[in-house]
PDB file of C-alpha atoms in Angstrom:
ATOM      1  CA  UNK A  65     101.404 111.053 108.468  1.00 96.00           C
ATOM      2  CA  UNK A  66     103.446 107.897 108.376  1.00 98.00           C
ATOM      3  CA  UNK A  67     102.743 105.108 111.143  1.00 98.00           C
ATOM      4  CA  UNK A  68     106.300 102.987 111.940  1.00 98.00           C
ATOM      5  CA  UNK A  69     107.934 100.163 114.132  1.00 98.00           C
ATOM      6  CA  UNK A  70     111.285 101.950 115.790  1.00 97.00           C
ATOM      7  CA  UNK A  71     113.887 100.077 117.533  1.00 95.00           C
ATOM      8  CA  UNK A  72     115.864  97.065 118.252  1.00 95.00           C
ATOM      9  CA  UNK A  73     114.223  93.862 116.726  1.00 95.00           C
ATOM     10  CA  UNK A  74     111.596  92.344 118.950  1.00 94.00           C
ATOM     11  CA  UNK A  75     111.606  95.636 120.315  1.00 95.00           C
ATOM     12  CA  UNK A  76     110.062  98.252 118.090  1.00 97.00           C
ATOM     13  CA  UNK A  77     107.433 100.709 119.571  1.00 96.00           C
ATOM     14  CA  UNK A  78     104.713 102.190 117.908  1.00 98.00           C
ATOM     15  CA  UNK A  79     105.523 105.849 116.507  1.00 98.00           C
ATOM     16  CA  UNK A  80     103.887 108.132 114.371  1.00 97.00           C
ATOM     17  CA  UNK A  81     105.961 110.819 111.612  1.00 96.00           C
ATOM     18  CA  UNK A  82     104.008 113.945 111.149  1.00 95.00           C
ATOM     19  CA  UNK A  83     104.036 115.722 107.869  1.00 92.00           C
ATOM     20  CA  UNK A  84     107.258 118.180 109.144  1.00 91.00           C
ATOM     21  CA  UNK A  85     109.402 114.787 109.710  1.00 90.00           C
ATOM     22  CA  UNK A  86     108.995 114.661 113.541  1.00 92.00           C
ATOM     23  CA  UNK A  87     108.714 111.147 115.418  1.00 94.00           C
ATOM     24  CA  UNK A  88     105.792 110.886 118.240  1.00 97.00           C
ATOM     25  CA  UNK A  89     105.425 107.865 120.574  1.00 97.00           C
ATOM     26  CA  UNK A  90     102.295 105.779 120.468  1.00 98.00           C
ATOM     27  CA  UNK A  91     102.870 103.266 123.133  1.00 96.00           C
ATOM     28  CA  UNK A  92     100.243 105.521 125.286  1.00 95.00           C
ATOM     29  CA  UNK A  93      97.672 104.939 122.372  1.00 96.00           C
ATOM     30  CA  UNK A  94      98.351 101.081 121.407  1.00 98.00           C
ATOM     31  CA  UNK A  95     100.762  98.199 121.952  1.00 97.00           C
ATOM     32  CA  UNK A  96     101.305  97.988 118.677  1.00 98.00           C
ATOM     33  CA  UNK A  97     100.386  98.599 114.763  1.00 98.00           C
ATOM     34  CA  UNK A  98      98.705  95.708 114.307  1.00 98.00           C
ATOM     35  CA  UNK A  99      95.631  94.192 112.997  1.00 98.00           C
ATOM     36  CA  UNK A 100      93.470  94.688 115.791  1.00 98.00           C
ATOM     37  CA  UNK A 101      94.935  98.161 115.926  1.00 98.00           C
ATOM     38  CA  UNK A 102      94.221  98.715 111.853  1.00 98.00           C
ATOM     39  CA  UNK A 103      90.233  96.871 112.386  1.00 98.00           C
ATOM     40  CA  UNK A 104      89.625  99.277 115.334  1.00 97.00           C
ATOM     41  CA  UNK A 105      89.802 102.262 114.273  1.00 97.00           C
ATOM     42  CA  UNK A 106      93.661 103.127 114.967  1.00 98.00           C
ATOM     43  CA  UNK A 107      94.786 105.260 112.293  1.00 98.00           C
ATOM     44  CA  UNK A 108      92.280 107.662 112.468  1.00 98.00           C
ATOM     45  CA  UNK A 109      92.818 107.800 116.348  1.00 98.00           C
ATOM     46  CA  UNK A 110      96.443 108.445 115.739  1.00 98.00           C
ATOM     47  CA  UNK A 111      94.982 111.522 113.303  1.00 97.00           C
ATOM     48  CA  UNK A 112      93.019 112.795 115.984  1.00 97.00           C
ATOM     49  CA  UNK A 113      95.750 112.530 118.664  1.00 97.00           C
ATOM     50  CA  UNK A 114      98.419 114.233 116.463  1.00 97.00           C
ATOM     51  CA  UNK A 115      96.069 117.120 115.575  1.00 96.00           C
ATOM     52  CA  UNK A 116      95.287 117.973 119.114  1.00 97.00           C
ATOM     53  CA  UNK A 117      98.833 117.454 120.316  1.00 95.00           C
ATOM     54  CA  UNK A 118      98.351 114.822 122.523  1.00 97.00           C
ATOM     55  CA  UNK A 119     101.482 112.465 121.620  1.00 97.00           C
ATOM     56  CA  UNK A 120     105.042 112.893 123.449  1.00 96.00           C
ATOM     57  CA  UNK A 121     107.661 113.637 120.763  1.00 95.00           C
ATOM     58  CA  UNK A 122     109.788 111.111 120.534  1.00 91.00           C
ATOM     59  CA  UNK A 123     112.911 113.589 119.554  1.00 75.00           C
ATOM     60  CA  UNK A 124     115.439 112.718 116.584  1.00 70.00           C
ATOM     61  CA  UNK A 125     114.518 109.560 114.981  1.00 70.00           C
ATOM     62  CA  UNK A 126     117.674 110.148 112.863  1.00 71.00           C
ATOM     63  CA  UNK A 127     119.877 106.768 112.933  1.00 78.00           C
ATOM     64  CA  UNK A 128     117.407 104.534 114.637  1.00 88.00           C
ATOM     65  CA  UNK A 129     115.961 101.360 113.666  1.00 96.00           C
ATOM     66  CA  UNK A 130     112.892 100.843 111.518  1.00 97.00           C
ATOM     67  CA  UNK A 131     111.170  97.212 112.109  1.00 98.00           C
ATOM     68  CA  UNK A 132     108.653  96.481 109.543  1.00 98.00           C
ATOM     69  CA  UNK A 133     105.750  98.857 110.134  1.00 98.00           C
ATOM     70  CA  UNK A 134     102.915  96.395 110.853  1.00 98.00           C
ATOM     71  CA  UNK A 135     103.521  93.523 113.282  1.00 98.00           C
ATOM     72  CA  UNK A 136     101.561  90.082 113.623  1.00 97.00           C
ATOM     73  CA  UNK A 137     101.033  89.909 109.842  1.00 98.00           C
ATOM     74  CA  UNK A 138      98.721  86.815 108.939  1.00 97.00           C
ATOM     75  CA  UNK A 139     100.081  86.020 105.476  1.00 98.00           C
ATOM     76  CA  UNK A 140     101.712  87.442 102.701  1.00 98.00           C
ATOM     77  CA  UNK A 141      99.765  87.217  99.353  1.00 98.00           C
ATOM     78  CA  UNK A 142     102.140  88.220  96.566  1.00 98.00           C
ATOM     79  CA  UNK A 143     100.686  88.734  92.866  1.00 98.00           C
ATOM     80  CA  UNK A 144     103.726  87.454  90.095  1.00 95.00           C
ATOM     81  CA  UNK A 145     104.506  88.637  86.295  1.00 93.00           C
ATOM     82  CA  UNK A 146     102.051  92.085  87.088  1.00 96.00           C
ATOM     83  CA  UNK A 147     103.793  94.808  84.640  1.00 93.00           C
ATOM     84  CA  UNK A 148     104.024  93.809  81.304  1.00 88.00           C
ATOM     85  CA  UNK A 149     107.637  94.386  80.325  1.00 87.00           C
ATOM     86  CA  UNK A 150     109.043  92.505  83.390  1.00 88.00           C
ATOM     87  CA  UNK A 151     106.521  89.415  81.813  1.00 83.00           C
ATOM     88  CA  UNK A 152     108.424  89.858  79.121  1.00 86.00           C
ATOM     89  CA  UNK A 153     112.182  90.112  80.769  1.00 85.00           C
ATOM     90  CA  UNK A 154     110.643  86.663  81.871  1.00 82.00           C
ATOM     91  CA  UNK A 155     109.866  85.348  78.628  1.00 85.00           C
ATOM     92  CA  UNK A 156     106.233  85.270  79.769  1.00 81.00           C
ATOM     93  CA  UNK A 157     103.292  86.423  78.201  1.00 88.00           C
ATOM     94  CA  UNK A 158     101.039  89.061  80.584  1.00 90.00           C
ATOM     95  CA  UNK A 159      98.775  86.441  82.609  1.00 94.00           C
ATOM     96  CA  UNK A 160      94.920  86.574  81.746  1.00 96.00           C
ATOM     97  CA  UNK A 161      94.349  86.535  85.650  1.00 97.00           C
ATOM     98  CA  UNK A 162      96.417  87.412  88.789  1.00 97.00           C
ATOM     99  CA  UNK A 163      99.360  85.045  89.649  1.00 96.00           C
ATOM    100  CA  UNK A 164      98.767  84.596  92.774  1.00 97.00           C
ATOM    101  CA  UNK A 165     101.274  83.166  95.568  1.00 97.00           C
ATOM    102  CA  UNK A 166     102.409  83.288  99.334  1.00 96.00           C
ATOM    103  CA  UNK A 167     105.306  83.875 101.372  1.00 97.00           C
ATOM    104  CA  UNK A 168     105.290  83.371 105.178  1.00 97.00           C
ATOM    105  CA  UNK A 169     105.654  85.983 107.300  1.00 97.00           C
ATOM    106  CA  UNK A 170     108.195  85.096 108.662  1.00 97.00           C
ATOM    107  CA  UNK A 171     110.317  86.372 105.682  1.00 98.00           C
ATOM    108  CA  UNK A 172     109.522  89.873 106.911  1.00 98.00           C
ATOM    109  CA  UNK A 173     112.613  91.994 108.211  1.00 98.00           C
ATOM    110  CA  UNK A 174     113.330  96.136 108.835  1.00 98.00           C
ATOM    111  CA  UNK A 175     113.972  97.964 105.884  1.00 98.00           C
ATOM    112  CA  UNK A 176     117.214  98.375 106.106  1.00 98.00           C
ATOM    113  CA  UNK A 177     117.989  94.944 107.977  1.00 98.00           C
ATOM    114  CA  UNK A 178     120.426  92.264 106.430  1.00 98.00           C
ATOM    115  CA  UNK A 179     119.220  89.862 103.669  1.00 98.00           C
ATOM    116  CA  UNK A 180     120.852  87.111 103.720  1.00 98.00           C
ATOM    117  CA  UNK A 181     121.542  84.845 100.371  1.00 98.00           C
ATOM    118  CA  UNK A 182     120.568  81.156 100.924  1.00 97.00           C
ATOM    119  CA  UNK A 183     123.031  78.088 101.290  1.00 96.00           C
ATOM    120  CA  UNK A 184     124.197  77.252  97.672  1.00 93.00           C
ATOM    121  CA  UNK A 185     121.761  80.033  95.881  1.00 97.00           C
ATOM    122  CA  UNK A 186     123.637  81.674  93.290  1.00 97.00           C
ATOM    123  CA  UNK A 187     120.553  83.368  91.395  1.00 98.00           C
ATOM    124  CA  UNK A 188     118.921  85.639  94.610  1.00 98.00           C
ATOM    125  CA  UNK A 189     117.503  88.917  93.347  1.00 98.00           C
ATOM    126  CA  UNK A 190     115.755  91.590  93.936  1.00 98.00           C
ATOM    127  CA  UNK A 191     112.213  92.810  93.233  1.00 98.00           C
ATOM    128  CA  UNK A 192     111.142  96.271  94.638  1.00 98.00           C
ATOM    129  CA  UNK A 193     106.912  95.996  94.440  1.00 98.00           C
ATOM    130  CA  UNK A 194     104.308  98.348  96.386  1.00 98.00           C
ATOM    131  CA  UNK A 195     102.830  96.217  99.606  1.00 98.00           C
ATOM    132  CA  UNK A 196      99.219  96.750 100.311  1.00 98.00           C
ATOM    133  CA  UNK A 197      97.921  96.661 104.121  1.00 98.00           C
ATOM    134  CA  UNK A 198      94.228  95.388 104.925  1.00 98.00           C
ATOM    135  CA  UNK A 199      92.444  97.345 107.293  1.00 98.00           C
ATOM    136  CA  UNK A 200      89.670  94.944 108.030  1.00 98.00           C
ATOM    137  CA  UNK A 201      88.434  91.563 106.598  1.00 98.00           C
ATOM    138  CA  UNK A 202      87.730  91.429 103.012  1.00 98.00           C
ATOM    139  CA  UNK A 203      85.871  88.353 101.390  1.00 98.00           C
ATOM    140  CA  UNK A 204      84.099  87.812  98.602  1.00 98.00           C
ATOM    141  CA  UNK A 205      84.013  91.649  97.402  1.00 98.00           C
ATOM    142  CA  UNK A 206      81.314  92.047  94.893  1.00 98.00           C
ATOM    143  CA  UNK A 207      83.557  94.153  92.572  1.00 98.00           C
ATOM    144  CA  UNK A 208      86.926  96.250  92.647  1.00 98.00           C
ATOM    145  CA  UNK A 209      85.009  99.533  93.271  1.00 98.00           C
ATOM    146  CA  UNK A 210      84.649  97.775  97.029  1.00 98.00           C
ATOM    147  CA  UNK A 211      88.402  97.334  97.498  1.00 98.00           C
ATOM    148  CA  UNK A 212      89.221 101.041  98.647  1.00 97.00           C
ATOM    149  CA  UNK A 213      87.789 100.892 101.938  1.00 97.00           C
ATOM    150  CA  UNK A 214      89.304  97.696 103.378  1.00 98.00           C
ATOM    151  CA  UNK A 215      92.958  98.838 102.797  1.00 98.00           C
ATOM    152  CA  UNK A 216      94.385 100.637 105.816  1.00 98.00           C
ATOM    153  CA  UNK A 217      97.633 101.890 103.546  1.00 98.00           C
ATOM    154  CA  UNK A 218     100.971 100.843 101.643  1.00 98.00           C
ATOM    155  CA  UNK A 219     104.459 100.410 101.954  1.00 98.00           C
ATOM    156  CA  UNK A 220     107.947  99.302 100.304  1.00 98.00           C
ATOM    157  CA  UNK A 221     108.008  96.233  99.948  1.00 98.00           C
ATOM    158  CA  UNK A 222     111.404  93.939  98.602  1.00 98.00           C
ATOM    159  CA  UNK A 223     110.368  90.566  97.177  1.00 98.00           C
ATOM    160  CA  UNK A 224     113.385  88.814  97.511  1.00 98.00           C
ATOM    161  CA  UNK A 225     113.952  85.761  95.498  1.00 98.00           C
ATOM    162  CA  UNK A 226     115.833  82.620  94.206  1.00 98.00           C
ATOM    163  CA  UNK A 227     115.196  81.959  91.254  1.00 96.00           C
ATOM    164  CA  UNK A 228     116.864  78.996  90.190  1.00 97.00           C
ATOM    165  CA  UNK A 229     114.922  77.085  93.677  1.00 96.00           C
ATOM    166  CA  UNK A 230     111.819  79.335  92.278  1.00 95.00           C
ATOM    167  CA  UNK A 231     112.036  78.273  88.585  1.00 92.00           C
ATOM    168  CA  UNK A 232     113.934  75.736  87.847  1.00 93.00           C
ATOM    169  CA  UNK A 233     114.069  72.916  90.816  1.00 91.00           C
ATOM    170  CA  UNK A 234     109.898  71.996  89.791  1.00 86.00           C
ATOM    171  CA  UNK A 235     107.197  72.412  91.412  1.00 83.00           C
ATOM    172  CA  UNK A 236     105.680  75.994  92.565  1.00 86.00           C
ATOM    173  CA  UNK A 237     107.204  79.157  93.283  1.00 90.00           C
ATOM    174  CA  UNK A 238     107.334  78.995  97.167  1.00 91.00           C
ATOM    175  CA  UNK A 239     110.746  77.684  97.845  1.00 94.00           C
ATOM    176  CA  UNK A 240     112.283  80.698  95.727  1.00 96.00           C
ATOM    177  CA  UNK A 241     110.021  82.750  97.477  1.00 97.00           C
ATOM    178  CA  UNK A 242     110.130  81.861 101.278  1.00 97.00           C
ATOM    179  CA  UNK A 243     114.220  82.119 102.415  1.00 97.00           C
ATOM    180  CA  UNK A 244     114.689  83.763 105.933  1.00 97.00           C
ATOM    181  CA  UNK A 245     114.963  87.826 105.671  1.00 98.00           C
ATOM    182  CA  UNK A 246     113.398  87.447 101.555  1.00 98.00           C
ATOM    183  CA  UNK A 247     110.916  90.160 102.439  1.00 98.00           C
ATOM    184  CA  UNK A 248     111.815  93.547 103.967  1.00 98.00           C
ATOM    185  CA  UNK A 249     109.112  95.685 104.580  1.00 98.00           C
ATOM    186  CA  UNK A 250     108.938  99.488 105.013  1.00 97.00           C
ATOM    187  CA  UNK A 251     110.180 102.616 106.765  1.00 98.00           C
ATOM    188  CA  UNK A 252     106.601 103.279 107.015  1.00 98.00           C
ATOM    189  CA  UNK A 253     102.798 102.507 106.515  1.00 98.00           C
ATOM    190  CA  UNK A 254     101.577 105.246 104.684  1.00 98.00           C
ATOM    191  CA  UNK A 255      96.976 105.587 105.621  1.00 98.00           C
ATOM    192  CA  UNK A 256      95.518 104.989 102.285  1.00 97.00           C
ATOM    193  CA  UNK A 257      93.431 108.092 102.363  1.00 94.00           C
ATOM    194  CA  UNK A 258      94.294 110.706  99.916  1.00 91.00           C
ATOM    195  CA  UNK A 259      97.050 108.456  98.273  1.00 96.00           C
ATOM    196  CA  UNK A 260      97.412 108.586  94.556  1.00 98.00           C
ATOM    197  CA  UNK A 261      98.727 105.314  94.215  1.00 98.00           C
ATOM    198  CA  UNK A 262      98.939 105.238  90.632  1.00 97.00           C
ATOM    199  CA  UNK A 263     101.293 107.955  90.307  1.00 98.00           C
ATOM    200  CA  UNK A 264     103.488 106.611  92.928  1.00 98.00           C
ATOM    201  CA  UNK A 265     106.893 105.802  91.425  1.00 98.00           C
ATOM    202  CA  UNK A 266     109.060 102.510  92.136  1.00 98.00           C
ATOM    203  CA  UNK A 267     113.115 102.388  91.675  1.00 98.00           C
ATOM    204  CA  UNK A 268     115.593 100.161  92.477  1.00 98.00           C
ATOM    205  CA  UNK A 269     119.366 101.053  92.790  1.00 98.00           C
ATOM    206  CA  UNK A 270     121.995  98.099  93.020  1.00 98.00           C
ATOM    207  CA  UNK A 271     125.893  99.433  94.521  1.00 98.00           C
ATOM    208  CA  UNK A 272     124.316 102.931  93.166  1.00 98.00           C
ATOM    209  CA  UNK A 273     123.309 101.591  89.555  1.00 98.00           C
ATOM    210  CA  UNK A 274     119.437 102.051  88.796  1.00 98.00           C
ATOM    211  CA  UNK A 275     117.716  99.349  87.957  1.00 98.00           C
ATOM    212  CA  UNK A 276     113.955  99.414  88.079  1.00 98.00           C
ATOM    213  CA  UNK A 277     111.804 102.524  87.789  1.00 97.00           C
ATOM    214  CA  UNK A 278     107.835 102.419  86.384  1.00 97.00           C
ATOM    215  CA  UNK A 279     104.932 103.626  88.032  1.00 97.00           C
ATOM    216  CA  UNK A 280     102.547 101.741  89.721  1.00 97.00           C
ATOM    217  CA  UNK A 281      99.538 102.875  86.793  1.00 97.00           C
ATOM    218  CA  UNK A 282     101.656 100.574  84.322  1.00 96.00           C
ATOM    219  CA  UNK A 283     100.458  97.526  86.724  1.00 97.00           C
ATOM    220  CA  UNK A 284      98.508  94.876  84.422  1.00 97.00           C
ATOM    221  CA  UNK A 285      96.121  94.364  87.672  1.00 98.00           C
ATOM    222  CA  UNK A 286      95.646  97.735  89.553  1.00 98.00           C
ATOM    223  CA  UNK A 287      95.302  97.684  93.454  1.00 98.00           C
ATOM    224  CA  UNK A 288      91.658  97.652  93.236  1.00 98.00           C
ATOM    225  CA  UNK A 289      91.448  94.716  90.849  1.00 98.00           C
ATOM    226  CA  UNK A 290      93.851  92.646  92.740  1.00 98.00           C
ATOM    227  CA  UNK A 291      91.973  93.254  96.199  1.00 98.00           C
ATOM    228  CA  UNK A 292      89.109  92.319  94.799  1.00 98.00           C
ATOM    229  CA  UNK A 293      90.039  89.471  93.051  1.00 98.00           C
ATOM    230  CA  UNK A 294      92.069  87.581  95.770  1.00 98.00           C
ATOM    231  CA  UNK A 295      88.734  88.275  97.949  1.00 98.00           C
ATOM    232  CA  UNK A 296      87.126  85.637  95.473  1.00 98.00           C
ATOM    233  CA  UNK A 297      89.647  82.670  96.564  1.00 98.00           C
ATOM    234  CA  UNK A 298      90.533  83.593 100.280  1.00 98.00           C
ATOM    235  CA  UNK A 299      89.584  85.799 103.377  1.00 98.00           C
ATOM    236  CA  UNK A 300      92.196  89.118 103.261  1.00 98.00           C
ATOM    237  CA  UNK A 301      92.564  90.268 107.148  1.00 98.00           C
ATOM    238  CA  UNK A 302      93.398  93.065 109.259  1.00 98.00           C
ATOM    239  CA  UNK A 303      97.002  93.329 108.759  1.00 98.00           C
ATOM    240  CA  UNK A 304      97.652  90.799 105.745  1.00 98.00           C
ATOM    241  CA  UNK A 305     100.237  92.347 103.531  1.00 98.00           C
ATOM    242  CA  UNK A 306      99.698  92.150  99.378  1.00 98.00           C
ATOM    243  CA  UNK A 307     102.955  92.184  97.416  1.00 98.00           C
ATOM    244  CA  UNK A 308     101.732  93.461  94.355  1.00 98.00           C
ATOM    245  CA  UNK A 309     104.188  92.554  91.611  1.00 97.00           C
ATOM    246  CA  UNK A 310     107.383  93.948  90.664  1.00 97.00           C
ATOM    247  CA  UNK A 311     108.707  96.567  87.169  1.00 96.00           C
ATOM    248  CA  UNK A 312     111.043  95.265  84.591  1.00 95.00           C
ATOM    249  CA  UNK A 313     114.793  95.457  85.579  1.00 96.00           C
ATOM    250  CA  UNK A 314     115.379  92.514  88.137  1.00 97.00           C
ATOM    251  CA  UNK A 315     118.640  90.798  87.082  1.00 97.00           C
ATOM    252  CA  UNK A 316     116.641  87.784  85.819  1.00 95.00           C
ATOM    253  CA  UNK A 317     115.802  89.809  83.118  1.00 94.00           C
ATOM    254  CA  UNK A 318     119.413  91.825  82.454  1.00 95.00           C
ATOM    255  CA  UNK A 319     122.136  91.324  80.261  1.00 95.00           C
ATOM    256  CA  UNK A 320     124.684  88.642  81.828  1.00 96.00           C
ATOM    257  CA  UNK A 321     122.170  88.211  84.858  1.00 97.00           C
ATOM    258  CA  UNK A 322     123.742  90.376  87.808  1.00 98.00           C
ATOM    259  CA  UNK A 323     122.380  88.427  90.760  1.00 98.00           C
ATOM    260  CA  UNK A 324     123.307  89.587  93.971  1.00 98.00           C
ATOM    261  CA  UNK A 325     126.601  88.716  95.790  1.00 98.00           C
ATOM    262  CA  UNK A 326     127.611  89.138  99.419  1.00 98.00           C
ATOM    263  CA  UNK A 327     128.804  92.491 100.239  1.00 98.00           C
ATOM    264  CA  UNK A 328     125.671  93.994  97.480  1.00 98.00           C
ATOM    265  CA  UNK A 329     123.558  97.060  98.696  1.00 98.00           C
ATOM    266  CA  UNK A 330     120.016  97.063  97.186  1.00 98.00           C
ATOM    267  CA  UNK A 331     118.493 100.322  97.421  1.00 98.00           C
ATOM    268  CA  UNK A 332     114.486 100.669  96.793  1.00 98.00           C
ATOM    269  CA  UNK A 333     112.296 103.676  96.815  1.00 98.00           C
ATOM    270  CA  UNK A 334     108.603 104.468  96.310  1.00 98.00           C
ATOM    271  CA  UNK A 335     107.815 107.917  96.449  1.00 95.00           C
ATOM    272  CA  UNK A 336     105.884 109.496  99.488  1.00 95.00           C
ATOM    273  CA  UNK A 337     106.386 105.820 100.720  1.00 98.00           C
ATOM    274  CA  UNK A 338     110.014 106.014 102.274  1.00 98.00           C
ATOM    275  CA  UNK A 339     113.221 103.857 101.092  1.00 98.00           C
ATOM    276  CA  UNK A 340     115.581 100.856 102.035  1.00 98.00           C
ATOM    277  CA  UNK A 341     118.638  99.741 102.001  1.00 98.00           C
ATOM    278  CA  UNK A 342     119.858  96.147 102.605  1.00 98.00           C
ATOM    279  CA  UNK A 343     123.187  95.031 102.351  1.00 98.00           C
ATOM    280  CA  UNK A 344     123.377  91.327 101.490  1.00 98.00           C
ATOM    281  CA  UNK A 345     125.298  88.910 103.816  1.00 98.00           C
TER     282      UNK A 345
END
C-alpha cells in the first residue's frame, strides 16, 4: 500500500492506494499522516482497515493533486557526496563519514508542484535521492542493525539546489540548499516493511533526456548506516525526513553544465516509490 496527501495545498486529506491502484479516504482514521500518526501505530492501522474493507473509496484519483505525503515534518537531514561517482562529478573524494546537512521544511512542495529558480541563480539543479521517514524517535542507536525498526517508509525525494550560493559564495552548504519549493517530496510514502531498498532504482529525466540512474546498493553509506549514524549527533523524530544523497548525472557534473532554465521539466522516478514532475518557473 502507498499512504498520500491529495488535494489543493493546505488542503490535502489523508488517503491510502491499495496494491490494485485504488484511492481510499482516511480522514475517518486520522487528521493527517503525520508524526503522531507514524509513532502511534498508524500504518499498520491503515493495513488492518484496508484488509477488512473498512475505508470509503475515494473513486479516480487520476488528475488530482499529490501534497507531500507526510505533513508537520520536524527537519530535513540531508546526507551530501553519498555515491561515489557523483563525488567524483564533484571533484571530491568519497567522504570517510556522512556529510551531513539540513534544509528547512519549509522547502517541501507536491511532487509535481512548481520549483521555482531563485532571484539571480543561474546554477539551480537537480538531485533525485531516496527520502527516509522516521517512525518514532531514534537517538543514540547502538549500531546500524537498530535502524530498521524506527523508519516508518520512503519516498522521492528532489534535492534541489544552487550551487554557485551552495559552493562558491563561502561558508556552508545551507543557502544553496534552503530556496522556497528546493525540496519536492513524493507521490507517496511507501511502509518500510518488505521493501528491498537496495534494489530500488533512481532516474532522472530533464525535457525527456535521462540523466541519473544507479541503484540505491551503490550508496557509500546504506540506509542503515546513515540512520544510525546521524542518531550519534541528534534526536531523529516521528516524521523527520532523511535525504539520503543523490547518483552521478546532476548538471554540476555534465559536459557544458546544463542547469535548469525556466520553462525545464525535471522528471524523477524511484521504482515501487512513484514519480514527479516539476516544471521550473
Amino acid at each position: 500500500m502507498k499512504l498520500c496527501r491529495i488535494g489543493p495545498e493546505g488542503g490535502e486529506r489523508p488517503a491510502v492506494i491499495d496494491d490494485e491502484g485504488a484511492a481510499f479516504d482516511l480522514t475517518g482514521l486520522t487528521a493527517d499522516i503525520d508524526g503522531p500518526f507514524l509513532a502511534g501505530g498508524g500504518i499498520e492501522r491503515v493495513r488492518e482497515a484496508l484488509a477488512a474493507g473498512a475505508l470509503p473509496r475515494l473513486g479516480d484519483a487520476t488528475g488530482l493533486r499529490y501534497g507531500p505525503p507526510v505533513a508537520g515534518i520536524g527537519k530535513i537531514v540531508c546526507i551530501g557526496l553519498n555515491y561515489a561517482r557523483h563525488a567524483a562529478e564533484s571533484g571530491a573524494e568519497p567522504p570517510a563519514e556522512p556529510v551531513v546537512f539540513m534544509k528547512a521544511a519549509d522547502t517541501v512542495v507536491g511532487p509535481d508542484d512548481e520549483v521555482r529558480i531563485p532571484r539571480a541563480s543561474t546554477k539551480t539543479d537537480y538531485e533525485v535521492e531516496l527520502a527516509v521517514v522516521i517512525g518514532s524517535p531514534a537517538r543514540y542507536l547502538e549500531s546500524p542493525a537498530d535502524a530498521e525498526r524506527h523508519i516508518a517508509g520512503y519516498a522521492v525525494a528532489n534535492d534541489v539546489s544552487e550551487r554557485e550560493f551552495q559552493l562558491e559564495r563561502g561558508g556552508q552548504w545551507d543557502k544553496g540548499k534552503n530556496c522556497e519549493t528546493f525540496n519536492p517530496l513524493g507521490p507517496w510514502l511507501v511502509p518500510a516493511a518488505g521493501l528491498d531498498v537496495p534494489a530500488l532504482r533512481l532516474r532522472s529525466w530533464v525535457n525527456g533526456e535521462p540523466r541519473q540512474d544507479e541503484r540505491a546498493a551503490d550508496m557509500i553509506f546504506d540506509v542503515p548506516h546513515v540512520v544510525w549514524y546521524l542518531s550519534q549527533f541528534m534526536t531523529l523524530y516521528p516524521g523527520d525526513v532523511i535525504n539520503t544523497g543523490t547518483p552521478a548525472g546532476v548538471a554540476m557534473g555534465l559536459p557544458g553544465q546544463p542547469y535548469l532554465r525556466p520553462g525545464d521539466v525535471v522528471e524523477l522516478e524511484i521504482e515501487g516509490l512513484g514519480r514527479q514532475r516539476q516544471t521550473l518557473v
